[in-house]
Short mmCIF file of C-alpha atoms in Angstrom, two decimals:
data_model
loop_
_atom_site.label_atom_id
_atom_site.label_comp_id
_atom_site.label_asym_id
_atom_site.label_seq_id
_atom_site.Cartn_x
_atom_site.Cartn_y
_atom_site.Cartn_z
CA MET A 13 0.00 0.00 0.00
CA LEU A 14 1.24 3.50 -0.73
CA LYS A 15 2.83 5.32 2.17
CA VAL A 16 2.89 8.73 0.52
CA PHE A 17 -0.08 10.66 -0.79
CA TRP A 18 -0.56 14.01 -2.37
CA LYS A 19 -1.85 16.43 0.25
CA THR A 20 -4.18 14.87 2.79
CA GLU A 21 -7.21 16.65 1.39
CA ASN A 22 -6.41 15.22 -2.05
CA GLN A 23 -6.25 11.57 -1.05
CA LYS A 24 -9.67 10.86 -2.56
CA SER A 25 -8.64 12.25 -5.96
CA VAL A 26 -5.29 10.47 -5.89
CA LYS A 27 -6.80 7.10 -4.98
CA ILE A 28 -9.33 7.30 -7.83
CA VAL A 29 -6.64 8.19 -10.37
CA LEU A 30 -4.30 5.47 -9.19
CA LYS A 31 -7.06 2.89 -8.99
CA ILE A 32 -7.75 3.41 -12.68
CA LEU A 33 -4.10 3.58 -13.67
CA PHE A 34 -2.89 0.62 -11.63
CA ASP A 35 -3.94 -2.86 -10.69
CA PHE A 36 -2.87 -2.91 -7.05
CA GLU A 37 -3.69 -6.60 -6.65
CA GLN A 38 -1.29 -7.41 -9.49
CA PRO A 39 1.66 -5.02 -9.23
CA ASP A 40 3.52 -6.77 -12.04
CA ALA A 41 0.76 -5.75 -14.44
CA VAL A 42 2.19 -2.26 -14.73
CA VAL A 43 5.23 -3.60 -16.57
CA LYS A 44 3.40 -5.87 -19.00
CA GLY A 45 3.21 -3.18 -21.72
CA ILE A 46 1.43 -3.33 -25.01
CA LEU A 47 2.43 -6.18 -27.28
CA TYR A 48 2.55 -5.15 -30.89
CA GLU A 49 1.89 -7.95 -33.30
CA THR A 50 3.96 -7.84 -36.47
CA TYR A 51 4.48 -10.27 -39.22
CA ASN A 52 7.44 -11.61 -41.20
CA ARG A 53 6.02 -11.25 -44.70
CA ARG A 54 9.07 -12.87 -46.32
CA ASN A 55 8.46 -16.35 -44.89
CA LEU A 56 9.42 -18.63 -47.78
CA GLU A 57 7.01 -21.30 -46.56
CA GLY A 58 4.18 -18.83 -46.95
CA LYS A 59 3.24 -18.93 -43.29
CA MET A 60 2.79 -15.77 -41.25
CA LYS A 61 5.20 -15.84 -38.35
CA ARG A 62 4.39 -13.56 -35.49
CA LYS A 63 6.98 -11.27 -34.09
CA TRP A 64 6.34 -9.50 -30.82
CA ILE A 65 7.81 -6.20 -29.71
CA MET A 66 7.23 -5.17 -26.12
CA PHE A 67 6.70 -1.56 -25.19
CA PRO A 68 6.55 -1.43 -21.39
CA ALA A 69 3.80 0.97 -20.39
CA VAL A 70 4.65 1.28 -16.75
CA ILE A 71 1.48 3.02 -15.62
CA LEU A 72 -1.05 1.52 -18.02
CA MET A 73 -3.87 0.09 -15.97
CA ALA A 74 -4.49 -3.66 -16.37
CA ALA A 75 -7.92 -3.09 -17.85
CA PHE A 76 -6.44 -0.63 -20.29
CA LEU A 77 -3.79 -3.15 -21.30
CA SER A 78 -6.33 -5.85 -22.03
CA ALA A 79 -8.51 -3.42 -23.97
CA CYS A 80 -5.77 -2.05 -26.18
CA GLY A 81 -5.26 -4.73 -27.86
CA MET A 82 -4.78 13.85 -54.82
CA GLY A 83 -4.19 15.92 -57.65
CA GLU A 84 -7.08 13.85 -58.52
CA ARG A 85 -9.39 14.33 -61.39
CA ILE A 86 -12.86 13.38 -62.30
CA VAL A 87 -13.48 12.12 -65.75
CA SER A 88 -15.84 14.59 -67.34
CA VAL A 89 -19.16 12.92 -67.97
CA PHE A 90 -21.19 13.98 -70.95
CA TYR A 91 -24.67 12.57 -70.88
CA SER A 92 -26.01 11.20 -74.12
CA THR A 93 -29.04 9.05 -74.70
CA SER A 94 -29.83 7.10 -77.80
CA ALA A 95 -32.65 8.37 -79.99
CA GLN A 96 -34.58 5.19 -79.25
CA ILE A 97 -34.46 5.75 -75.48
CA GLU A 98 -35.31 9.43 -75.80
CA ASN A 99 -38.33 8.61 -77.92
CA ARG A 100 -39.49 6.03 -75.43
CA LEU A 101 -39.06 8.45 -72.56
CA ALA A 102 -41.02 11.09 -74.40
CA GLY A 103 -43.82 8.65 -75.09
CA THR A 104 -44.15 7.51 -71.48
CA LYS A 105 -43.48 10.78 -69.70
CA GLU A 106 -47.02 12.15 -69.84
CA LYS A 107 -48.58 8.81 -68.91
CA ALA A 108 -46.19 8.31 -65.98
CA GLN A 109 -46.80 11.81 -64.68
CA GLN A 110 -50.56 11.34 -64.73
CA GLU A 111 -50.90 7.75 -63.53
CA VAL A 112 -47.74 6.20 -62.14
CA VAL A 113 -46.57 8.38 -59.27
CA LEU A 114 -45.81 7.78 -55.61
CA GLY A 115 -49.00 7.08 -53.66
CA ASN A 116 -51.18 6.19 -56.67
CA ASP A 117 -52.42 2.75 -57.58
CA PHE A 118 -50.94 1.30 -60.75
CA PRO A 119 -50.30 -2.17 -62.20
CA GLU A 120 -47.48 -4.01 -60.49
CA ASP A 121 -46.21 -5.13 -63.90
CA PHE A 122 -46.09 -1.56 -65.26
CA ASP A 123 -43.23 -1.34 -67.76
CA GLY A 124 -43.52 2.23 -68.93
CA PHE A 125 -40.16 3.28 -67.52
CA VAL A 126 -36.89 2.55 -69.24
CA TYR A 127 -34.67 2.33 -66.19
CA MET A 128 -37.08 1.31 -63.40
CA SER A 129 -39.40 -1.50 -62.36
CA SER A 130 -41.85 -1.98 -59.50
CA ALA A 131 -41.31 -3.26 -55.97
CA VAL A 132 -43.72 -3.79 -53.06
CA LEU A 133 -42.84 -2.44 -49.61
CA VAL A 134 -44.56 -3.98 -46.58
CA THR A 135 -44.69 -2.98 -42.91
CA GLU A 136 -45.65 -5.23 -40.01
CA ASP A 137 -47.45 -3.19 -37.40
CA VAL A 138 -49.72 -4.68 -34.75
CA GLU A 139 -51.00 -2.22 -32.15
CA ASP A 140 -53.73 -2.79 -29.54
CA GLY A 141 -54.56 -6.08 -31.21
CA LYS A 142 -55.19 -4.41 -34.56
CA ASP A 143 -53.33 -5.34 -37.71
CA ASN A 144 -52.01 -2.09 -39.17
CA CYS A 145 -49.80 -3.64 -41.82
CA ARG A 146 -49.34 -1.51 -44.92
CA GLU A 147 -48.24 -2.13 -48.47
CA LEU A 148 -46.91 0.41 -50.93
CA LEU A 149 -46.08 -0.08 -54.59
CA VAL A 150 -43.00 1.90 -55.66
CA MET A 151 -40.59 2.09 -58.57
CA ILE A 152 -36.87 1.44 -58.13
CA PRO A 153 -33.96 1.43 -60.60
CA ASP A 154 -33.27 -1.84 -62.42
CA GLY A 155 -29.76 -2.38 -61.16
CA ASP A 156 -27.04 -4.99 -61.05
CA TYR A 157 -27.52 -4.95 -57.31
CA SER A 158 -31.10 -4.58 -56.08
CA SER A 159 -32.87 -5.86 -52.98
CA VAL A 160 -36.26 -5.59 -51.30
CA ASN A 161 -36.51 -6.33 -47.58
CA GLN A 162 -40.01 -5.80 -46.21
CA ASN A 163 -40.35 -2.02 -45.83
CA GLU A 164 -37.14 -1.05 -47.64
CA ALA A 165 -35.78 -1.37 -51.18
CA TYR A 166 -32.26 -0.62 -52.37
CA SER A 167 -30.74 -0.47 -55.84
CA GLU A 168 -27.61 0.73 -57.65
CA ARG A 169 -27.51 1.80 -61.27
CA SER A 170 -25.71 4.34 -63.48
CA GLY A 171 -23.84 6.00 -60.62
CA ILE A 172 -26.95 6.27 -58.44
CA LYS A 173 -27.38 4.53 -55.10
CA PHE A 174 -31.10 4.53 -54.35
CA ARG A 175 -33.02 3.62 -51.22
CA VAL A 176 -36.72 3.95 -50.42
CA SER A 177 -38.30 3.10 -47.06
CA LEU A 178 -41.90 2.86 -45.89
CA ASN A 179 -42.38 4.18 -42.34
CA PRO A 180 -38.73 3.64 -41.32
CA ALA A 181 -37.86 3.70 -37.63
CA TYR A 182 -36.27 7.15 -37.80
CA THR A 183 -39.53 8.78 -38.96
CA PHE A 184 -41.36 9.12 -35.67
CA LEU A 185 -44.97 8.94 -36.74
CA SER A 186 -46.11 8.91 -33.15
CA GLY A 187 -44.82 8.86 -29.63
CA GLU A 188 -47.44 8.59 -26.91
CA GLY A 189 -49.92 10.18 -29.28
CA GLN A 190 -47.50 12.88 -30.46
CA LYS A 191 -46.78 13.17 -34.15
CA TYR A 192 -43.52 14.73 -35.21
CA SER A 193 -43.31 17.06 -38.18
CA LEU A 194 -41.55 16.17 -41.42
CA GLU A 195 -39.01 18.86 -40.63
CA ASP A 196 -38.26 17.39 -37.19
CA ASP A 197 -37.85 13.91 -38.63
CA MET A 198 -35.52 15.16 -41.36
CA GLU A 199 -33.47 17.22 -38.93
CA PHE A 200 -33.06 14.21 -36.65
CA PHE A 201 -31.91 12.03 -39.54
CA LEU A 202 -29.39 14.58 -40.83
CA SER A 203 -27.95 15.23 -37.37
CA TYR A 204 -27.32 11.51 -37.02
CA MET A 205 -26.12 10.85 -40.55
CA PHE A 206 -23.69 13.74 -40.77
CA ASP A 207 -22.39 13.90 -37.22
CA GLU A 208 -18.73 14.79 -37.80
CA PHE A 209 -17.68 13.05 -34.58
CA TYR A 210 -18.90 9.70 -35.92
CA ASN A 211 -18.24 10.12 -39.61
CA THR A 212 -14.76 11.42 -40.35
CA TYR A 213 -14.75 10.16 -43.95
CA TYR A 214 -16.94 13.06 -45.14
CA LYS A 215 -15.34 16.45 -45.81
CA GLU A 216 -16.67 19.85 -46.86
CA ILE A 217 -20.26 18.99 -45.97
CA GLU A 218 -22.90 21.40 -47.30
CA ILE A 219 -26.52 20.90 -46.23
CA SER A 220 -29.17 22.85 -48.14
CA GLU A 221 -32.29 24.42 -46.71
CA MET A 222 -35.36 22.19 -46.52
CA VAL A 223 -37.58 22.66 -49.58
CA ARG A 224 -41.31 21.92 -49.43
CA THR A 225 -43.05 19.91 -52.15
CA ASP A 226 -46.75 19.08 -52.50
CA ASN A 227 -46.60 16.37 -49.83
CA GLY A 228 -43.07 16.34 -48.46
CA ILE A 229 -39.72 18.03 -47.91
CA ARG A 230 -36.43 17.71 -49.75
CA VAL A 231 -32.82 18.36 -48.68
CA THR A 232 -29.61 18.07 -50.71
CA VAL A 233 -26.28 17.35 -49.04
CA LYS A 234 -23.02 17.83 -50.95
CA TYR A 235 -19.74 16.51 -49.61
CA LEU A 236 -16.44 14.87 -50.45
CA MET A 237 -16.16 11.22 -49.46
CA HIS A 238 -12.79 9.66 -48.75
CA ASP A 239 -12.65 6.30 -50.49
CA THR A 240 -10.14 4.27 -48.49
CA TRP A 241 -9.95 1.59 -51.19
CA LEU A 242 -9.19 4.01 -54.02
CA GLU A 243 -7.30 6.33 -51.66
CA LYS A 244 -8.96 9.42 -53.09
CA TYR A 245 -11.75 11.89 -52.42
CA ILE A 246 -14.93 11.62 -54.48
CA PRO A 247 -17.59 14.36 -54.78
CA VAL A 248 -21.06 13.20 -53.73
CA PHE A 249 -24.49 14.79 -54.08
CA CYS A 250 -27.16 13.17 -51.90
CA THR A 251 -30.82 14.17 -52.05
CA TYR A 252 -33.16 13.13 -49.23
CA TYR A 253 -36.93 13.27 -49.56
CA LEU A 254 -39.51 12.63 -46.84
CA ALA A 255 -43.15 12.48 -47.95
CA GLU A 256 -46.38 12.02 -46.01
CA LEU A 257 -48.98 10.15 -48.07
CA ASP A 258 -51.57 10.05 -45.27
CA LYS A 259 -51.63 10.42 -41.49
CA ASP A 260 -50.15 6.95 -40.98
CA THR A 261 -47.84 6.64 -43.98
CA ARG A 262 -44.50 8.28 -44.57
CA VAL A 263 -41.97 7.44 -47.28
CA PHE A 264 -38.27 8.24 -47.08
CA VAL A 265 -36.15 8.36 -50.25
CA GLU A 266 -32.37 8.64 -50.57
CA VAL A 267 -30.70 9.30 -53.93
CA THR A 268 -26.89 9.38 -53.86
CA LEU A 269 -24.75 10.25 -56.88
CA ASP A 270 -20.96 10.23 -56.95
CA ALA A 271 -18.66 11.58 -59.64
CA GLU A 272 -16.73 8.34 -59.90
CA THR A 273 -19.55 6.16 -61.25
CA VAL A 274 -22.08 8.36 -63.10
CA ASN A 275 -22.45 7.51 -66.78
CA GLY A 276 -24.46 8.21 -69.90
CA GLU A 277 -27.67 6.76 -68.42
CA THR A 278 -27.60 8.84 -65.26
CA ASP A 279 -29.62 11.78 -66.57
CA GLY A 280 -32.33 9.50 -67.91
CA LEU A 281 -32.63 7.67 -64.61
CA ILE A 282 -32.76 10.96 -62.69
CA GLU A 283 -35.62 12.13 -64.91
CA GLU A 284 -37.62 8.97 -64.28
CA LEU A 285 -37.08 9.12 -60.53
CA GLU A 286 -38.22 12.74 -60.50
CA MET A 287 -41.34 11.82 -62.48
CA PHE A 288 -42.39 9.09 -60.07
CA TYR A 289 -41.41 10.53 -56.70
CA GLY A 290 -42.18 14.18 -57.37
CA PHE A 291 -39.03 15.96 -56.18
CA ASP A 292 -35.95 17.44 -57.85
CA ILE A 293 -32.69 15.48 -57.70
CA GLU A 294 -29.64 17.70 -57.78
CA TRP A 295 -26.51 16.75 -59.70
CA ASP A 296 -23.93 19.02 -61.33
CA ALA A 297 -20.72 17.40 -62.57
CA GLU A 298 -18.99 20.75 -63.11
CA ALA A 299 -19.83 21.97 -59.59
CA ALA A 300 -18.66 18.65 -58.17
CA GLN A 301 -15.31 19.02 -59.94
CA LYS A 302 -14.88 22.58 -58.66
CA LYS A 303 -15.61 21.47 -55.10
CA LEU A 304 -12.94 18.78 -55.32
CA ASP A 305 -10.38 21.08 -56.97
CA LYS A 306 -10.81 23.70 -54.26
CA PHE A 307 -10.42 21.10 -51.53
CA LEU A 308 -7.26 19.61 -53.04
CA ALA A 309 -5.73 23.03 -53.73
CA GLY A 310 -6.20 23.92 -50.07
CA GLY A 311 -4.32 20.84 -48.91
CA GLY A 312 -7.45 19.15 -47.61
CA PHE A 313 -6.30 15.74 -48.83
CA GLU A 314 -3.44 15.85 -46.33
CA LYS A 315 -5.87 15.89 -43.43
CA ASN A 316 -6.25 12.56 -41.68
CA SER A 317 -9.12 12.95 -39.22
CA PHE A 318 -9.97 10.67 -36.33
CA SER A 319 -12.64 10.70 -33.65
CA THR A 320 -13.34 8.97 -30.37
CA GLY A 321 -16.93 10.19 -30.34
CA TYR A 322 -16.07 12.95 -27.88
CA LEU A 323 -12.74 14.18 -29.29
CA MET A 324 -11.87 14.83 -32.93
CA PHE A 325 -8.32 15.50 -34.13
CA GLU A 326 -5.89 15.06 -37.01
CA LEU A 327 -2.84 12.86 -37.42
CA PRO A 328 -0.33 12.69 -40.28
CA GLU A 329 -0.93 10.62 -43.37
CA GLY A 330 -0.20 6.97 -42.70
CA TRP A 331 -1.58 6.92 -39.17
CA HIS A 332 -4.60 4.75 -38.50
CA GLN A 333 -6.81 3.54 -35.70
CA ASP A 334 -5.82 0.05 -34.62
CA TYR A 335 -8.93 -1.93 -33.68
CA TYR A 336 -6.93 -4.91 -32.46
CA TYR A 337 -6.02 -2.95 -29.36
CA SER A 338 -9.25 -0.91 -29.30
CA ASP A 339 -11.69 -3.65 -28.46
CA THR A 340 -13.71 -1.72 -25.87
CA ALA A 341 -15.83 1.39 -26.21
CA ASN A 342 -13.50 3.28 -23.88
CA THR A 343 -10.14 2.62 -25.54
CA PHE A 344 -8.80 4.07 -28.76
CA THR A 345 -5.34 3.21 -30.09
CA PHE A 346 -3.62 4.99 -32.98
CA LEU A 347 -0.51 3.80 -34.81
CA PRO A 348 1.70 4.97 -37.68
CA GLU A 349 2.65 2.79 -40.60
CA GLU A 350 5.02 -0.08 -39.93
CA ASP A 351 8.70 0.42 -40.72
CA ALA A 352 10.66 -1.60 -43.28
CA ALA A 353 11.05 -4.43 -40.77
CA GLY A 354 7.33 -4.53 -40.10
CA ASN A 355 7.60 -2.97 -36.65
CA VAL A 356 5.73 -0.11 -34.97
CA SER A 357 7.87 2.10 -32.76
CA CYS A 358 5.27 4.42 -31.22
CA PHE A 359 1.57 4.73 -30.44
CA ILE A 360 -1.08 6.97 -28.90
CA ASN A 361 -3.82 5.72 -26.58
CA ILE A 362 -6.91 7.67 -25.53
CA ARG A 363 -9.31 6.57 -22.82
CA ARG A 364 -12.17 8.13 -20.86
CA GLU A 365 -13.76 7.05 -17.57
CA TYR A 366 -16.71 8.60 -15.77
CA VAL A 367 -15.94 8.97 -12.04
CA GLY A 368 -18.62 11.46 -11.03
CA GLU A 369 -18.40 15.17 -10.41
CA GLY A 370 -16.65 16.29 -7.24
CA ASN A 371 -14.57 13.13 -6.86
CA ILE A 372 -11.49 14.38 -8.69
CA ASP A 373 -9.68 17.72 -8.47
CA ILE A 374 -6.73 17.75 -10.84
CA ARG A 375 -5.99 21.42 -10.08
CA GLU A 376 -5.34 20.66 -6.43
CA MET A 377 -3.21 17.67 -7.33
CA ALA A 378 -1.21 19.91 -9.66
CA GLU A 379 -0.36 22.27 -6.81
CA ASP A 380 2.14 19.81 -5.33
CA THR A 381 3.79 17.95 -8.19
CA GLU A 382 6.76 16.94 -6.03
CA GLN A 383 4.50 14.75 -3.93
CA GLY A 384 3.06 13.28 -7.08
CA LYS A 385 6.54 12.57 -8.37
CA ALA A 386 7.38 10.79 -5.13
CA ILE A 387 4.32 8.57 -5.44
CA PHE A 388 5.13 7.42 -8.96
CA LYS A 389 8.84 6.93 -8.22
CA GLU A 390 7.86 4.66 -5.32
CA LEU A 391 5.50 2.71 -7.56
CA PHE A 392 7.97 2.31 -10.40
CA GLY A 393 11.02 1.54 -8.27
CA ASP A 394 13.95 0.78 -10.54
CA ARG A 395 11.69 0.02 -13.51
CA ALA A 396 11.57 3.65 -14.67
CA GLU A 397 13.96 6.57 -14.76
CA ASN A 398 13.65 10.34 -15.06
CA VAL A 399 10.18 10.36 -13.53
CA GLU A 400 8.58 13.80 -13.71
CA VAL A 401 5.14 15.14 -12.77
CA MET A 402 4.14 18.64 -13.82
CA ASP A 403 1.18 20.99 -13.83
CA TYR A 404 0.35 21.02 -17.54
CA GLY A 405 -2.57 23.45 -17.39
CA MET A 406 -5.60 23.73 -19.64
CA THR A 407 -6.20 21.55 -22.67
CA CYS A 408 -9.14 21.23 -25.03
CA LEU A 409 -10.51 18.51 -22.74
CA GLY A 410 -9.92 20.22 -19.41
CA TYR A 411 -7.21 20.78 -16.81
CA ALA A 412 -4.28 18.36 -16.94
CA ILE A 413 -1.25 17.06 -15.11
CA LYS A 414 1.55 15.42 -17.05
CA LEU A 415 3.55 12.34 -16.05
CA SER A 416 6.67 11.36 -18.01
CA TYR A 417 9.39 8.76 -17.56
CA THR A 418 11.87 6.53 -19.37
CA VAL A 419 11.93 2.74 -19.36
CA ARG A 420 15.14 0.85 -20.09
CA GLY A 421 14.20 -2.17 -22.16
CA GLU A 422 16.01 -5.19 -23.49
CA LEU A 423 15.20 -4.27 -27.09
CA SER A 424 15.10 -0.51 -26.82
CA ASP A 425 14.65 2.35 -24.40
CA GLU A 426 11.15 3.76 -24.34
CA ARG A 427 9.96 7.29 -23.58
CA VAL A 428 6.45 7.49 -22.09
CA GLU A 429 4.15 10.43 -21.43
CA TRP A 430 0.74 10.49 -19.77
CA TYR A 431 -1.73 13.35 -19.62
CA ILE A 432 -4.35 12.96 -16.89
CA ILE A 433 -7.27 15.33 -17.44
CA GLU A 434 -10.47 15.96 -15.49
CA ASN A 435 -13.61 17.73 -16.62
CA LYS A 436 -17.26 17.50 -15.58
CA GLY A 437 -16.90 14.18 -13.82
CA TYR A 438 -14.82 12.52 -16.55
CA LEU A 439 -11.19 11.43 -16.31
CA TYR A 440 -9.32 11.41 -19.62
CA PHE A 441 -6.04 9.56 -20.13
CA ILE A 442 -3.90 10.34 -23.17
CA HIS A 443 -0.88 8.09 -23.30
CA ALA A 444 1.97 8.29 -25.81
CA SER A 445 5.00 6.05 -26.07
CA ALA A 446 7.98 5.87 -28.44
CA THR A 447 11.17 3.85 -28.64
CA ALA A 448 14.53 5.47 -29.24
CA GLU A 449 14.36 4.32 -32.87
CA SER A 450 11.06 6.06 -33.60
CA THR A 451 11.15 8.71 -36.32
CA GLU A 452 7.63 9.96 -35.54
CA ASN A 453 7.15 13.09 -33.46
CA VAL A 454 4.53 11.31 -31.39
CA PHE A 455 4.75 13.65 -28.40
CA GLY A 456 4.36 16.66 -30.64
CA LEU A 457 1.26 15.03 -32.10
CA VAL A 458 -0.21 14.63 -28.64
CA GLU A 459 0.50 18.29 -27.89
CA ASP A 460 -1.39 19.20 -31.06
CA ILE A 461 -4.35 17.03 -30.02
CA LEU A 462 -4.44 18.66 -26.59
CA HIS A 463 -4.43 22.20 -27.97
CA ASN A 464 -6.27 21.87 -31.28
CA GLY A 465 -8.61 18.92 -30.79
CA LYS A 466 -12.33 19.53 -31.23
CA VAL A 467 -14.48 18.44 -28.29
CA ARG A 468 -18.14 17.48 -28.58
CA GLU A 469 -20.43 19.76 -26.66
CA GLU A 470 -22.28 17.75 -24.04
#
């Protein structure tokens, strides 16, 4: 048991911090470290041999240890439709507008559209013993990949990803007798879909004003999507439409177009979708190109954004979140690319724990850093050198103290830094470690996160 504590009045704060950082029942756990799994890709027998590198993380709590585990261009698309298709469209346009539209009855085998065919959406709704199941006949693009699953249909064709849903869960038709407006439903959906803290692959998001139609509302969202497979940014226009056909029936439509896959049929398909569903679908290849060019010219492609859900920040190109060591909701591990030998020489860990307001006072602990230093030196013994504790001050997350030390290892010496931060009942731990061979400025990256990170407003 510890013999030395930060000031007597701070014992409660100190005990909570140390309880999280250390496993007192298993003192050896503090020297286990994080094992980085690497592979010898040159195995002539074709088998992957595992190579382990140990980075002692002297103060990493046992639970934490177990948890861690463009100049681009768009090909200009010029839409052209054969005379035969144009004639057919012209011949069916008037009939489709008058008879085959969303909400009207029409033959399920209707074949008046060139690019679309019918699908039946069904809901299963039993309330107060009454069967309120509904069916709705809709038109969807004839695509190479199409599916209908009860109340939802999805299809891809000619650069368009299309989805239509009948009374989806996110359109709150009622809640204890309350009916939400179309605008409220749409706002809820957009706030979820384009939450920057949970979707870091979208850049330069532009959300239009809501536009009213005869029986619904429409919104267009323009953004640049980072395609990790192609390693490039792609302009996307996405139009959302929410219609109310009657007091118990709402239909949600999503039409997504991206500059990478549109083709000569796209305009014709857009026209047919507009005819049937009754809203305008926005797409402008030239505007999409300009949006991408401006982003690339401003160095946007160099940004590598990450988020923990409560903290958003940027790391250099090549860094990634490692899910092998991030197998709990509380732990996030970030690594650079492997070196030529397949090793990783540094990492950043971020963790948050709720301890309740009033239980921790980092500012008071920071007033006597010498006592803090004595505590950690006693804990580490001869396993760590150059132990320092300092009052770090304010960060984007809250007030912080900083702990740093050096570990002499068999393979390499390791420099370790911890930032312990408290704010509104939460304890945040940001932990960075690097071997002597590391070429990454990992501690500078942590400093940047602490000062320039974006924090979600609670």
